[in-house]
Coordinates of C-alpha atoms in Angstrom, one line a residue:
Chain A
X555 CA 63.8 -44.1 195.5
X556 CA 63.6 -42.9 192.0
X557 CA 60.4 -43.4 189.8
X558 CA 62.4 -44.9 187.5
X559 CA 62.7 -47.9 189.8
X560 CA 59.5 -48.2 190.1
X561 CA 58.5 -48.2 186.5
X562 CA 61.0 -50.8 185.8
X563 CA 58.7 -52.9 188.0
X564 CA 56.3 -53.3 184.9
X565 CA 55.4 -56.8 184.4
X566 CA 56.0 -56.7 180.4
X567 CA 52.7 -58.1 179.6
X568 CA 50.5 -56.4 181.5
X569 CA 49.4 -52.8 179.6
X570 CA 46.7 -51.9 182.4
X571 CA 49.5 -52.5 185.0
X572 CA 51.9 -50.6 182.6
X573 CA 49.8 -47.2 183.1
X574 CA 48.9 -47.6 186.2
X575 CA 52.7 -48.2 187.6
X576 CA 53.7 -45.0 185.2
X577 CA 50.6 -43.2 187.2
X578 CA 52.0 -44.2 190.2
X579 CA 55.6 -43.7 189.6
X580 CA 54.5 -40.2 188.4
X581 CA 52.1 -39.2 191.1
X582 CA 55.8 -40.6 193.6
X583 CA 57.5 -38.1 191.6
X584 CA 55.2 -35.0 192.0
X585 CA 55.0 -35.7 195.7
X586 CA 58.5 -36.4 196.6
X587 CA 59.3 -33.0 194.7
X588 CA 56.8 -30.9 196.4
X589 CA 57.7 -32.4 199.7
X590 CA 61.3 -31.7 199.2
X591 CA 61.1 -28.9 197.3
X592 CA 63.4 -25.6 199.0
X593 CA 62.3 -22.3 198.7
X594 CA 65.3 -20.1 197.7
X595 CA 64.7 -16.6 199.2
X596 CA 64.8 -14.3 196.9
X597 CA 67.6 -12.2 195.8
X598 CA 68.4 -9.2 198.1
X599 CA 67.4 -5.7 197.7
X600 CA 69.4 -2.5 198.2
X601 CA 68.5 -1.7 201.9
X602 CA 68.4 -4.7 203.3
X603 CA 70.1 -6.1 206.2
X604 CA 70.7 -10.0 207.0
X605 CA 70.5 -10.6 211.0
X606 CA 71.7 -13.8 212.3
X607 CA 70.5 -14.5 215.8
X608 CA 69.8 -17.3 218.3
X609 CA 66.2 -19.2 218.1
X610 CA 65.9 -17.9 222.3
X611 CA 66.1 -14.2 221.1
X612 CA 63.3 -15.4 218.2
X613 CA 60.7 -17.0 220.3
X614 CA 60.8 -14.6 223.3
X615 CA 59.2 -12.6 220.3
X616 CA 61.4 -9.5 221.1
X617 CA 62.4 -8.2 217.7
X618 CA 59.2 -8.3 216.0
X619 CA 58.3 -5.7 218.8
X620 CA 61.5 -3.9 217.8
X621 CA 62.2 -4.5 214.1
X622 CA 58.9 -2.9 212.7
X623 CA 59.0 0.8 214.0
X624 CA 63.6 0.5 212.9
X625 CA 62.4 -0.6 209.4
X626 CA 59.8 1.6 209.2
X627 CA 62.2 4.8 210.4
X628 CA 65.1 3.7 208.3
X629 CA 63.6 2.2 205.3
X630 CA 66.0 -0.9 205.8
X631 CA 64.5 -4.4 205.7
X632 CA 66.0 -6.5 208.0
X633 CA 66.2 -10.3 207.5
X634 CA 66.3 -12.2 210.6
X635 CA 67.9 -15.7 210.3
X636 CA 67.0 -17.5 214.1
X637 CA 69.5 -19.9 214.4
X638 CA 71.4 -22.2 217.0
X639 CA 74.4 -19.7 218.6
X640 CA 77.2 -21.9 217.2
X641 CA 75.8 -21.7 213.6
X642 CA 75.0 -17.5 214.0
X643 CA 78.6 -17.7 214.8
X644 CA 79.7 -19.7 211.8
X645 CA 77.5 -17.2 209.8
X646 CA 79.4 -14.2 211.1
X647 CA 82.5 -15.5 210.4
X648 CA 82.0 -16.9 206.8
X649 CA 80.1 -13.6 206.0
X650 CA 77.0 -15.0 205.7
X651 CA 74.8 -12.2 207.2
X652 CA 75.5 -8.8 208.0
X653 CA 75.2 -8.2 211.5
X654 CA 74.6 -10.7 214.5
X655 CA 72.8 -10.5 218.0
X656 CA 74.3 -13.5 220.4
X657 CA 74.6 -14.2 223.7
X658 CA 77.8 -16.1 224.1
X659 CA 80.3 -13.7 225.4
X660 CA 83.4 -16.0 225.4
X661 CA 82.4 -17.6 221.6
X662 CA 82.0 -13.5 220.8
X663 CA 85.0 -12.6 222.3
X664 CA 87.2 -14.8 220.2
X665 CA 85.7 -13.9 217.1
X666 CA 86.9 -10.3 218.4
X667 CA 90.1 -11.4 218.6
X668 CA 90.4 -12.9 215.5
X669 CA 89.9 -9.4 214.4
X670 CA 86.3 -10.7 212.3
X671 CA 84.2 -8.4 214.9
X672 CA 85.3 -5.2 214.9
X673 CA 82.9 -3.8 217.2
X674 CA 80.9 -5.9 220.5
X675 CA 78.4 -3.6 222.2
X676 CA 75.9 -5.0 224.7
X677 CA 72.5 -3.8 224.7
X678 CA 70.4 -6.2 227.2
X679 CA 70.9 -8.6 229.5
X680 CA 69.0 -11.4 231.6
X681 CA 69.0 -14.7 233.7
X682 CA 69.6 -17.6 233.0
X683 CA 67.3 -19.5 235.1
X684 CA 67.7 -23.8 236.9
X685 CA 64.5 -25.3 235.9
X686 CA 63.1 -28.9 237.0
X687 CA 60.2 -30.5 238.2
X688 CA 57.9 -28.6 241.1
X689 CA 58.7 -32.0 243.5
X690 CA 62.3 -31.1 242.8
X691 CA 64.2 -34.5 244.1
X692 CA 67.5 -33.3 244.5
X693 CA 66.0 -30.4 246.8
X694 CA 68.0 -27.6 244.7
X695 CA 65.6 -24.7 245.4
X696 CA 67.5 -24.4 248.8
X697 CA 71.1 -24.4 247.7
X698 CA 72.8 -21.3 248.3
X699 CA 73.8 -20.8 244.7
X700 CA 73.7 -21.7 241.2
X701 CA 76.9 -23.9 241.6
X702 CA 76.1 -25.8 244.7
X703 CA 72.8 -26.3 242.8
X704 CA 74.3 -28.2 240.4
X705 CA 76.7 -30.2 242.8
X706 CA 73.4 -31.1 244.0
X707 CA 72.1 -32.5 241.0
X708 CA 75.2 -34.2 240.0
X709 CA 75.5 -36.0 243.2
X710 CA 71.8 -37.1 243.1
X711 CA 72.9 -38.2 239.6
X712 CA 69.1 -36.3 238.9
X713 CA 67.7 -36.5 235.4
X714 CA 69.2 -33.6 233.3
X715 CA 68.4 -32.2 230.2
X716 CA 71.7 -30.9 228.1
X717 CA 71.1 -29.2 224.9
X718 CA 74.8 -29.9 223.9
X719 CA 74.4 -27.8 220.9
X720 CA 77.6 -25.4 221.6
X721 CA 74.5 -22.9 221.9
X722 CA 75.2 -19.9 224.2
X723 CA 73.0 -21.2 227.0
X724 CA 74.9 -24.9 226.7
X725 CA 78.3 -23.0 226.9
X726 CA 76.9 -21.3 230.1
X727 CA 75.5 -25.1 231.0
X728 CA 79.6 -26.3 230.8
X729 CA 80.8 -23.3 232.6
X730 CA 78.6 -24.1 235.4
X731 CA 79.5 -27.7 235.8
X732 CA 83.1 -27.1 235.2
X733 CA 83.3 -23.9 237.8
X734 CA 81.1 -26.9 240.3
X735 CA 83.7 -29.6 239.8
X736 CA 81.5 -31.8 238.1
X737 CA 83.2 -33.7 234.9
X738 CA 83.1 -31.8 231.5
X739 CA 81.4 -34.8 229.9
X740 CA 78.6 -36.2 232.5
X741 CA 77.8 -39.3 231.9
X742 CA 75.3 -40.9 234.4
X743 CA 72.4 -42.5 233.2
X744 CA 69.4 -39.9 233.1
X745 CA 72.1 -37.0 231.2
X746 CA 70.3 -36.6 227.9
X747 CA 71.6 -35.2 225.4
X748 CA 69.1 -33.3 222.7
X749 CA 71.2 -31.4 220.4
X750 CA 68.5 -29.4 219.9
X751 CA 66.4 -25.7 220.4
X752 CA 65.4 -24.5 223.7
X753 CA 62.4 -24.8 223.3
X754 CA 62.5 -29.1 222.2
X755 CA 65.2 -29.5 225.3
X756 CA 62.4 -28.0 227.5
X757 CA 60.0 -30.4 226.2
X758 CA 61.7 -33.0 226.4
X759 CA 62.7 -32.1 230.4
X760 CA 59.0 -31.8 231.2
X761 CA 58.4 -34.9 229.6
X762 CA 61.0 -36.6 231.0
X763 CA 61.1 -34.7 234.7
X764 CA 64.6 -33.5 234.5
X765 CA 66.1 -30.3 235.9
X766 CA 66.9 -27.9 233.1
X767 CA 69.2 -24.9 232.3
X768 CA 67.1 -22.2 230.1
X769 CA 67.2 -18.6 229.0
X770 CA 64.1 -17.1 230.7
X771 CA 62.1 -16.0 227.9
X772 CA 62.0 -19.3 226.3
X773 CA 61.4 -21.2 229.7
X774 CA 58.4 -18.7 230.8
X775 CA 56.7 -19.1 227.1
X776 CA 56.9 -23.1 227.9
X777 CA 56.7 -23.1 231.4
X778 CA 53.1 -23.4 232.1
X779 CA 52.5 -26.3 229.4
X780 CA 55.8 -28.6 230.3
X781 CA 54.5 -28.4 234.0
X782 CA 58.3 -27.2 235.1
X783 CA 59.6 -24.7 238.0
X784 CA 62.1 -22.1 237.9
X785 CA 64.2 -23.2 241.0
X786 CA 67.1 -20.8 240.8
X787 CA 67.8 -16.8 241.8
X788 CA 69.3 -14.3 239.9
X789 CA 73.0 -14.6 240.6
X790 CA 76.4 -13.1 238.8
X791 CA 76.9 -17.0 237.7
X792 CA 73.8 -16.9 235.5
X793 CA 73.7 -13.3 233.9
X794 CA 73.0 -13.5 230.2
X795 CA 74.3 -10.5 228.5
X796 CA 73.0 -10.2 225.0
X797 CA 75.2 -8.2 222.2
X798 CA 75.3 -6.9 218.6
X799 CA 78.5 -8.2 216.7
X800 CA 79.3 -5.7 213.7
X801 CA 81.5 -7.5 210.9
X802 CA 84.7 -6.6 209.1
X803 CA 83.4 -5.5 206.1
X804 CA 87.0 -5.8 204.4
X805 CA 87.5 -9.3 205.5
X806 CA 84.7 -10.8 202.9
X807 CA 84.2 -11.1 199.5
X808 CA 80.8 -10.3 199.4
X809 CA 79.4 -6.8 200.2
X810 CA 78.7 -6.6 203.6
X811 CA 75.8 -3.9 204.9
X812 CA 78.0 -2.7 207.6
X813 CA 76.0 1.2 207.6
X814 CA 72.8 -0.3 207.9
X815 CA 74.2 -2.7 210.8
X816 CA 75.5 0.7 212.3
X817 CA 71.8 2.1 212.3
X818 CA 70.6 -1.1 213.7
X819 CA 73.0 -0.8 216.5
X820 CA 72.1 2.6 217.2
X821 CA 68.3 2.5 217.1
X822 CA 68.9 -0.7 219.6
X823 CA 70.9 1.7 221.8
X824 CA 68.6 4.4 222.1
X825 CA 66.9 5.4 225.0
X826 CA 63.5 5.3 223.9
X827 CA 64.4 1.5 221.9
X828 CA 66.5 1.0 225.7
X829 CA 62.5 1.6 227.5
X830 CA 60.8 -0.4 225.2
X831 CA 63.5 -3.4 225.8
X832 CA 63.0 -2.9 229.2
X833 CA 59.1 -3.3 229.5
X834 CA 59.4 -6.0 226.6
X835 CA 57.6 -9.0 228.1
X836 CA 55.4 -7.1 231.0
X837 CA 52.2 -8.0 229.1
X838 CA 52.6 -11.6 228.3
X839 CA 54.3 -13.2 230.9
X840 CA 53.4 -10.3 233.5
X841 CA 57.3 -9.4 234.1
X842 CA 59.9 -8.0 231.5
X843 CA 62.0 -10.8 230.0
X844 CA 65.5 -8.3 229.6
X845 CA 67.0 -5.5 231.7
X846 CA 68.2 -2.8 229.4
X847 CA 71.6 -1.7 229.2
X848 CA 72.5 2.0 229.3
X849 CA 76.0 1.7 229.2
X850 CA 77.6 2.7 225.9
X851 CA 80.9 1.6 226.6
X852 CA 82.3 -0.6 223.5
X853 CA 84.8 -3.3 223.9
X854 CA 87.3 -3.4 222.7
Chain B
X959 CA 87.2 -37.3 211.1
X960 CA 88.6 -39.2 214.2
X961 CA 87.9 -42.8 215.6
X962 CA 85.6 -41.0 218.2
X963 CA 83.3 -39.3 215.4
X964 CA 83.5 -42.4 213.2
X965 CA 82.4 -44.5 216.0
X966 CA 79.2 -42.3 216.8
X967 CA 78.3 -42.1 213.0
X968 CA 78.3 -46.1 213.1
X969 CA 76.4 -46.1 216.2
X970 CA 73.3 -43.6 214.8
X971 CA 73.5 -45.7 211.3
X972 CA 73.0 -49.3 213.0
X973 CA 70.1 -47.5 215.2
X974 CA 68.8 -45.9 211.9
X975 CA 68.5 -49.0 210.4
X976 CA 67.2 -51.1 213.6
X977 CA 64.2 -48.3 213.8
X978 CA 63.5 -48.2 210.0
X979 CA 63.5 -52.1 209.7
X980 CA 61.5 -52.7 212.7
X981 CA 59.1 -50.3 211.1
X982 CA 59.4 -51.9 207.8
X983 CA 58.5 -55.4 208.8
X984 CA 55.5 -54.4 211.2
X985 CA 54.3 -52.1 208.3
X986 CA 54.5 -55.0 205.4
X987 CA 52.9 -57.5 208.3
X988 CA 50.1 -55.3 208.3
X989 CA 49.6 -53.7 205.4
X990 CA 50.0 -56.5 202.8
X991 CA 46.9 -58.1 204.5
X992 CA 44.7 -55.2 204.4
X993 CA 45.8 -54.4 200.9
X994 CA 45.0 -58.0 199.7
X995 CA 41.6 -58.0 201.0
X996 CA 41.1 -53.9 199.8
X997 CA 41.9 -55.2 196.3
X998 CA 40.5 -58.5 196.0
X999 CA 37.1 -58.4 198.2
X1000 CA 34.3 -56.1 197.4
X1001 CA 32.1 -55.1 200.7
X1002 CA 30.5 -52.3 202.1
X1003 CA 32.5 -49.2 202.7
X1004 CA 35.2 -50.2 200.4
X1005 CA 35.6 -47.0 198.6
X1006 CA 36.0 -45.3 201.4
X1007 CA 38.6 -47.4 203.0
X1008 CA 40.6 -46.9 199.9
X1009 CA 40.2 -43.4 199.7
X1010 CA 40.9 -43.3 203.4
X1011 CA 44.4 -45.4 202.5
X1012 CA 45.4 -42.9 199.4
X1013 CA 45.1 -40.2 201.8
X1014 CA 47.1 -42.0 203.8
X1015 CA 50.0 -42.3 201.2
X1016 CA 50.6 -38.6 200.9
X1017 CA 50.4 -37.9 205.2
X1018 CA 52.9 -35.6 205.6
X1019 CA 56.1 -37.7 208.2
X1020 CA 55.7 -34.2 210.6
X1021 CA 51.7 -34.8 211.0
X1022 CA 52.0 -38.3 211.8
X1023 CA 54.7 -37.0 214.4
X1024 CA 52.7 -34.6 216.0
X1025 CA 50.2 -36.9 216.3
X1026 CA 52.3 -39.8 217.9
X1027 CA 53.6 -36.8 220.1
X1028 CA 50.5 -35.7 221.3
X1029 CA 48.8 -39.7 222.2
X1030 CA 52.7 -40.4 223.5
X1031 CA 53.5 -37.2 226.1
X1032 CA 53.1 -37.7 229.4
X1033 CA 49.6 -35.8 228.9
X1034 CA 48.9 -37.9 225.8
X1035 CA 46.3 -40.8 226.2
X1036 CA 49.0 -43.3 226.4
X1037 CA 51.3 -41.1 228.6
X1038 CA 51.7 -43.9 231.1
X1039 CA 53.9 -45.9 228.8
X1040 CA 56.5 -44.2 228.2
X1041 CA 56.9 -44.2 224.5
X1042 CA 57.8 -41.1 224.2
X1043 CA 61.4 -40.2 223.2
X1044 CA 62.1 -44.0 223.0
X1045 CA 62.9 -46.4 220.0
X1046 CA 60.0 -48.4 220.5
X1047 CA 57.4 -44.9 219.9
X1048 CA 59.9 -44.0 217.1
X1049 CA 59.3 -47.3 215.3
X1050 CA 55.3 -46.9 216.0
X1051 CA 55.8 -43.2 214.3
X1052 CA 57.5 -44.9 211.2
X1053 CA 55.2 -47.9 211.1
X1054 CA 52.2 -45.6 210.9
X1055 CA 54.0 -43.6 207.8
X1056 CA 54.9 -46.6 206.1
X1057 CA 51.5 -48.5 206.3
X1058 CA 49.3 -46.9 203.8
X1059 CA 51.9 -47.0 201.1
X1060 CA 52.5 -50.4 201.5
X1061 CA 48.9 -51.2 201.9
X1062 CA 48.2 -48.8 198.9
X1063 CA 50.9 -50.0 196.3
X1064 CA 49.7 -53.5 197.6
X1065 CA 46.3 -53.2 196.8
X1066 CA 47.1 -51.4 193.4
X1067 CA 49.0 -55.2 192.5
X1068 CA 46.2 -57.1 193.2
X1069 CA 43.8 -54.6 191.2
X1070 CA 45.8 -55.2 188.2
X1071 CA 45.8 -58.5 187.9
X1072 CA 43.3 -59.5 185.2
X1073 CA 39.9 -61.3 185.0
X1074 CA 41.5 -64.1 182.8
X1075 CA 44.1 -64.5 185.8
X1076 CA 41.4 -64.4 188.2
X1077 CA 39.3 -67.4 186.0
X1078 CA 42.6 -69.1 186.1
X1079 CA 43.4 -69.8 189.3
X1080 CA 39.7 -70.6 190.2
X1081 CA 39.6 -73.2 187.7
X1082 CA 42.7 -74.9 189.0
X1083 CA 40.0 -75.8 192.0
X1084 CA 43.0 -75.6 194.8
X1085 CA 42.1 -74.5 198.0
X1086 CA 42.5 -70.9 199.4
X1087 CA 46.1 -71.3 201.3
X1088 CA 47.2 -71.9 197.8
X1089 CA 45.3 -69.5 195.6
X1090 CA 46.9 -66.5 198.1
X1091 CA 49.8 -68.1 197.8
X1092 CA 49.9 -67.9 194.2
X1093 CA 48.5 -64.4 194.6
X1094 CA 51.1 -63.4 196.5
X1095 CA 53.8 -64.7 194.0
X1096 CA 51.9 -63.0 191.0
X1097 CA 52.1 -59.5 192.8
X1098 CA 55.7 -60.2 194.2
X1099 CA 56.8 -57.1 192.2
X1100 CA 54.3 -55.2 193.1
X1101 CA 55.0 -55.7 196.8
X1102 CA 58.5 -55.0 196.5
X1103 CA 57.7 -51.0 194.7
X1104 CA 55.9 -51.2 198.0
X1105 CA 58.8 -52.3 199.8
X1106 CA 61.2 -49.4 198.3
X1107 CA 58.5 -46.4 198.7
X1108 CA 58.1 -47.6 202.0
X1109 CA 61.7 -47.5 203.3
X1110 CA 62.4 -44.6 201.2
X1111 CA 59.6 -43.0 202.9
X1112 CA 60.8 -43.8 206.4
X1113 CA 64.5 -43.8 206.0
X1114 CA 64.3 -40.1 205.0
X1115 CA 61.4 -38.9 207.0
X1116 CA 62.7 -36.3 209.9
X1117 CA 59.8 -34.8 211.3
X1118 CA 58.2 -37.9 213.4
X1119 CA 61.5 -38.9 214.3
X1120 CA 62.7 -35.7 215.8
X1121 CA 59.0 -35.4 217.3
X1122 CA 59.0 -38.8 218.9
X1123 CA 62.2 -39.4 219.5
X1124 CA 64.0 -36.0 220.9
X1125 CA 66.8 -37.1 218.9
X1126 CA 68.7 -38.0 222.1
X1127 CA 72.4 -38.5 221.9
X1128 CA 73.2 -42.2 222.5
X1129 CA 69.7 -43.0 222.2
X1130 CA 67.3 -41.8 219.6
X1131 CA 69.3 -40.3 217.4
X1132 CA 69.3 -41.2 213.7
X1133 CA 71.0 -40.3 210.8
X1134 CA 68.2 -37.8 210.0
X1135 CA 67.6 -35.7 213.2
X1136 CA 71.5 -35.7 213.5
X1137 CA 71.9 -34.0 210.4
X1138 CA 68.9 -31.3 211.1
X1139 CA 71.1 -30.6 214.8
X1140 CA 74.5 -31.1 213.0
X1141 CA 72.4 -28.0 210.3
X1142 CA 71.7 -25.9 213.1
X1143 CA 75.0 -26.1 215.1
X1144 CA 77.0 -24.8 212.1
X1145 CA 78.7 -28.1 211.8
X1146 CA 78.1 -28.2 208.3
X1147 CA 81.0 -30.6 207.1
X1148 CA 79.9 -33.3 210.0
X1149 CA 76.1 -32.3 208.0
X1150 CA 77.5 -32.9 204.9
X1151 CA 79.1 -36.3 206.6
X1152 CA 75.9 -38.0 207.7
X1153 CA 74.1 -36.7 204.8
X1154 CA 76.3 -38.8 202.5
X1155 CA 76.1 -41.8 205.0
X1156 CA 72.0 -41.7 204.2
X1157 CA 72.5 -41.2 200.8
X1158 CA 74.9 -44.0 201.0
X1159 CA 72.5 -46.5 202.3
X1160 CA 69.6 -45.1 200.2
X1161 CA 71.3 -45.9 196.9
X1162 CA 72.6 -49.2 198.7
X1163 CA 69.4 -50.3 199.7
X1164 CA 67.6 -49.5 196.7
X1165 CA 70.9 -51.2 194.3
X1166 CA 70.1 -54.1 196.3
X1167 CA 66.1 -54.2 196.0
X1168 CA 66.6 -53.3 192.1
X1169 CA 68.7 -56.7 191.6
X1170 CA 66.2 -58.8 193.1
X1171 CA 63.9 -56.8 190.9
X1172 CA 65.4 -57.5 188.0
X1173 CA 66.5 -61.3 188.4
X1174 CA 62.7 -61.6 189.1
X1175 CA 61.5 -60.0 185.9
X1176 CA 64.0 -62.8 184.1
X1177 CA 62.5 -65.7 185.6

């Protein structure tokens, strides 16, 4: 609504109206600019670097362990955007950012193969974990696996939370169902769909008492308040392997930092950065969130 | 954009406008009430109320969110029924956003009626049905700036609806939260999509209240 509409309002007789409405209209105004109002970042400096990642590697709070001591050795500032996996993605390929850190290896391996990542090195790596209620209905904490967990759940028709965000843990989510013979598209009643973070889907499972797929750092931040239970085990199906995606710099018309990206990718592969990585996590949640990664094989 | 996508965007604009009417109504039912009385009737505590209500105005969408979310959850004092992520806690959220500004834009009508007005109606020596009657035709374009800030407010809010309502596909999704998730999923064409759906109905809605407004000033 415009102030203008509201000042045309004015009943012409009435002056004390008049001022008022014009107050009024004016004080709309102010607030519906300050509540709108975006603040641009500012423009960027010579060393810095623009890191797109997912919100899960955000809120398990991992690279403000790391980033400080790499900025501080380097002299780069590193920008990190936290974003849903499809949009750091996007990102990369419209080159939006410099350098990004995902954990979708199939959605990564195509943007290798379009030739836009030249260079795919994992550094860490995780579960993903099957999450529900402690009472757990559809009695998935004895399956035998991942898969037949979720056969289980499908055939109970059990509540289930979906983040359907083409996110790296919702690709995992499909690859699970599909590899359990469950319909790509489930659609019994008590499927919700969020669209959203990790961390809102695992609200909204604890609220609603649904089973779950999460990335474990997110789900052990959350776990306590949304009253949920890790009912899976490690297993090949739910490995979470987390990489850094270095750019084309040729491919874009704006500069790309691809040298400072290099030094991020190094410091990150570094055996004393590799430790750290490895113990991140031990003094929150009382277990590390990430095994480390020593191998420095690059693909492709 | 296929007949798949074009069905969904249909289906979150008809909810979007089911949850911001709902709230609309409820909001002028009970604020246009409490702003009469705040701005004809002098009592005891008065100020405060008003001040209370102007506060009200400028409550951020997100804090009235949080709050809903926190009385809603299934830890919340009204846990046990099950507003949370549901249409019917959505519209509650928006109701509570939209009554102070109607209330407030209400009261600020009746406050600027004059004196003479006032002595007017009272020597006419009709009873009090018809005196708020007449009332409520002298302020009638006051009540409808109340009536635009208050959908405006609503049908662009994001934060209580996202908060309240989980913004779950096929059932509390409106054009708002879907653009926030379409944001954040890259998807920034289907963004740009919904985005000019909302603006769509903004402009149409307030086209529409801005005739009225203006065949009324004629009259």
């Amino acid at each position: 609504m415009t102030p203008a509409a509201n000042q045309s309002l004015i009943p012409a007789s009435r002056a004390r109206a008049h001022i008022f409405y014009r107050r009024l209209s004016l004080a709309i105004a102010l607030f519906a600019l300050c509540s709108h109002a975006i603040s641009m970042p500012a423009a960027a400096a010579d060393r810095t670097l623009i890191l797109a990642t997912t919100t899960s590697v955000r809120d398990s709070g991992l690279l403000e362990a790391l980033l400080p001591t790499f900025e501080e050795q380097s002299g780069i500032e590193v920008r990190v955007i936290a974003v849903g996996t499809g949009a750091a993605l996007r990102m990369g390929r419209e080159g939006d950012v410099d350098v990004l850190l995902t954990h979708a290896p199939s959605a990564e391996a195509k943007l290798v193969d379009e030739g836009i990542v030249i260079r795919r090195t994992p550094f860490m790596k995780n579960y993903f974990v099957i999450a529900g209620p402690s009472d757990d209905p559809a009695g998935i904490s004895k399956a035998d696996s991942p898969i037949s967990a979720i056969r289980l759940i499908a055939e109970n028709e059990s509540r289930w939370v979906s983040r359907d965000d083409d996110s790296g843990t919702h690709k995992r989510e499909k690859s699970l169902f599909a590899t359990a013979g469950v319909d790509g598209h489930p659609q019994w009643q008590g499927f919700e769909r969020t669209g959203s973070g990790m961390g809102l889907s695992l609200q909204v499972a604890g609220e609603l008492r649904a089973y779950i797929l999460s990335d474990i750092g997110t789900f052990l931040a959350f776990h306590e308040r949304i009253d949920l239970k890790a009912l899976s085990h490690p297993a090949e199906s739910l490995k979470n392997i987390y990489s850094i995606l270095q750019l084309d710099p040729t491919r874009f018309a704006r500069p790309i930092a691809s040298s400072a990206a290099d030094e991020l990718e190094g410091y990150l592969l570094e055996p004393s950065t590799q430790k750290r990585i490895g113990q991140f996590g031990q003094q929150r949640f009382g277990r590390p969130l990430f095994t480390r990664l020593h191998s420095k094989k690059r693909d492709p | 954009m296929n007949e798949l996508e074009l069905q969904t965007i249909a289906e979150i604009t008809i909810r979007t406008l089911w949850v911001c009417g709902c709230a609309l109504l409820l909001a002028l039912a009970i604020g246009i009430p409490i702003g009469i009385v705040l701005g004809s009737k002098r009592f005891l505590g008065r100020s405060i109320a008003v001040s209370t209500v102007n506060a009200g105005m400028g409550a951020p969408p997100v804090v009235v969110g949080l709050g809903c979310y926190i009385l809603f959850a299934r830890s919340g004092l009204f846990g046990g029924v099950g507003l949370i992520y549901s249409l019917t806690g959505m519209i509650i959220a928006q109701t509570l956003i939209a009554v102070p500004l109607v209330i407030g834009i209400t009261l600020a009508a009746v406050g600027s009626l004059d004196d003479e007005w006032n002595l007017q109606v009272r020597t006419l020596g009709i009873g009090r049905v018809w005196r708020l009657w007449l009332l409520v035709r002298e302020i009638r374009m006051g009540l409808l700036a109340a009536v635009i800030a208050a959908l405006g407010g609503i049908l662009s809010e994001v934060g209580a609806s996202q908060m309240v309502g989980g913004n779950l596909d096929g059932k509390t999704r409106v054009l708002t939260t879907a653009i926030m998730m379409k944001t954040s999923q890259g998807q920034w064409e289907q963004a740009a999509g919904l985005a000019i759906v909302l603006m769509g109905l903004t402009l149409l809605v307030a086209g529409v209240l801005t005739v009225i407004q203006q065949s009324g000033r004629t009259r």
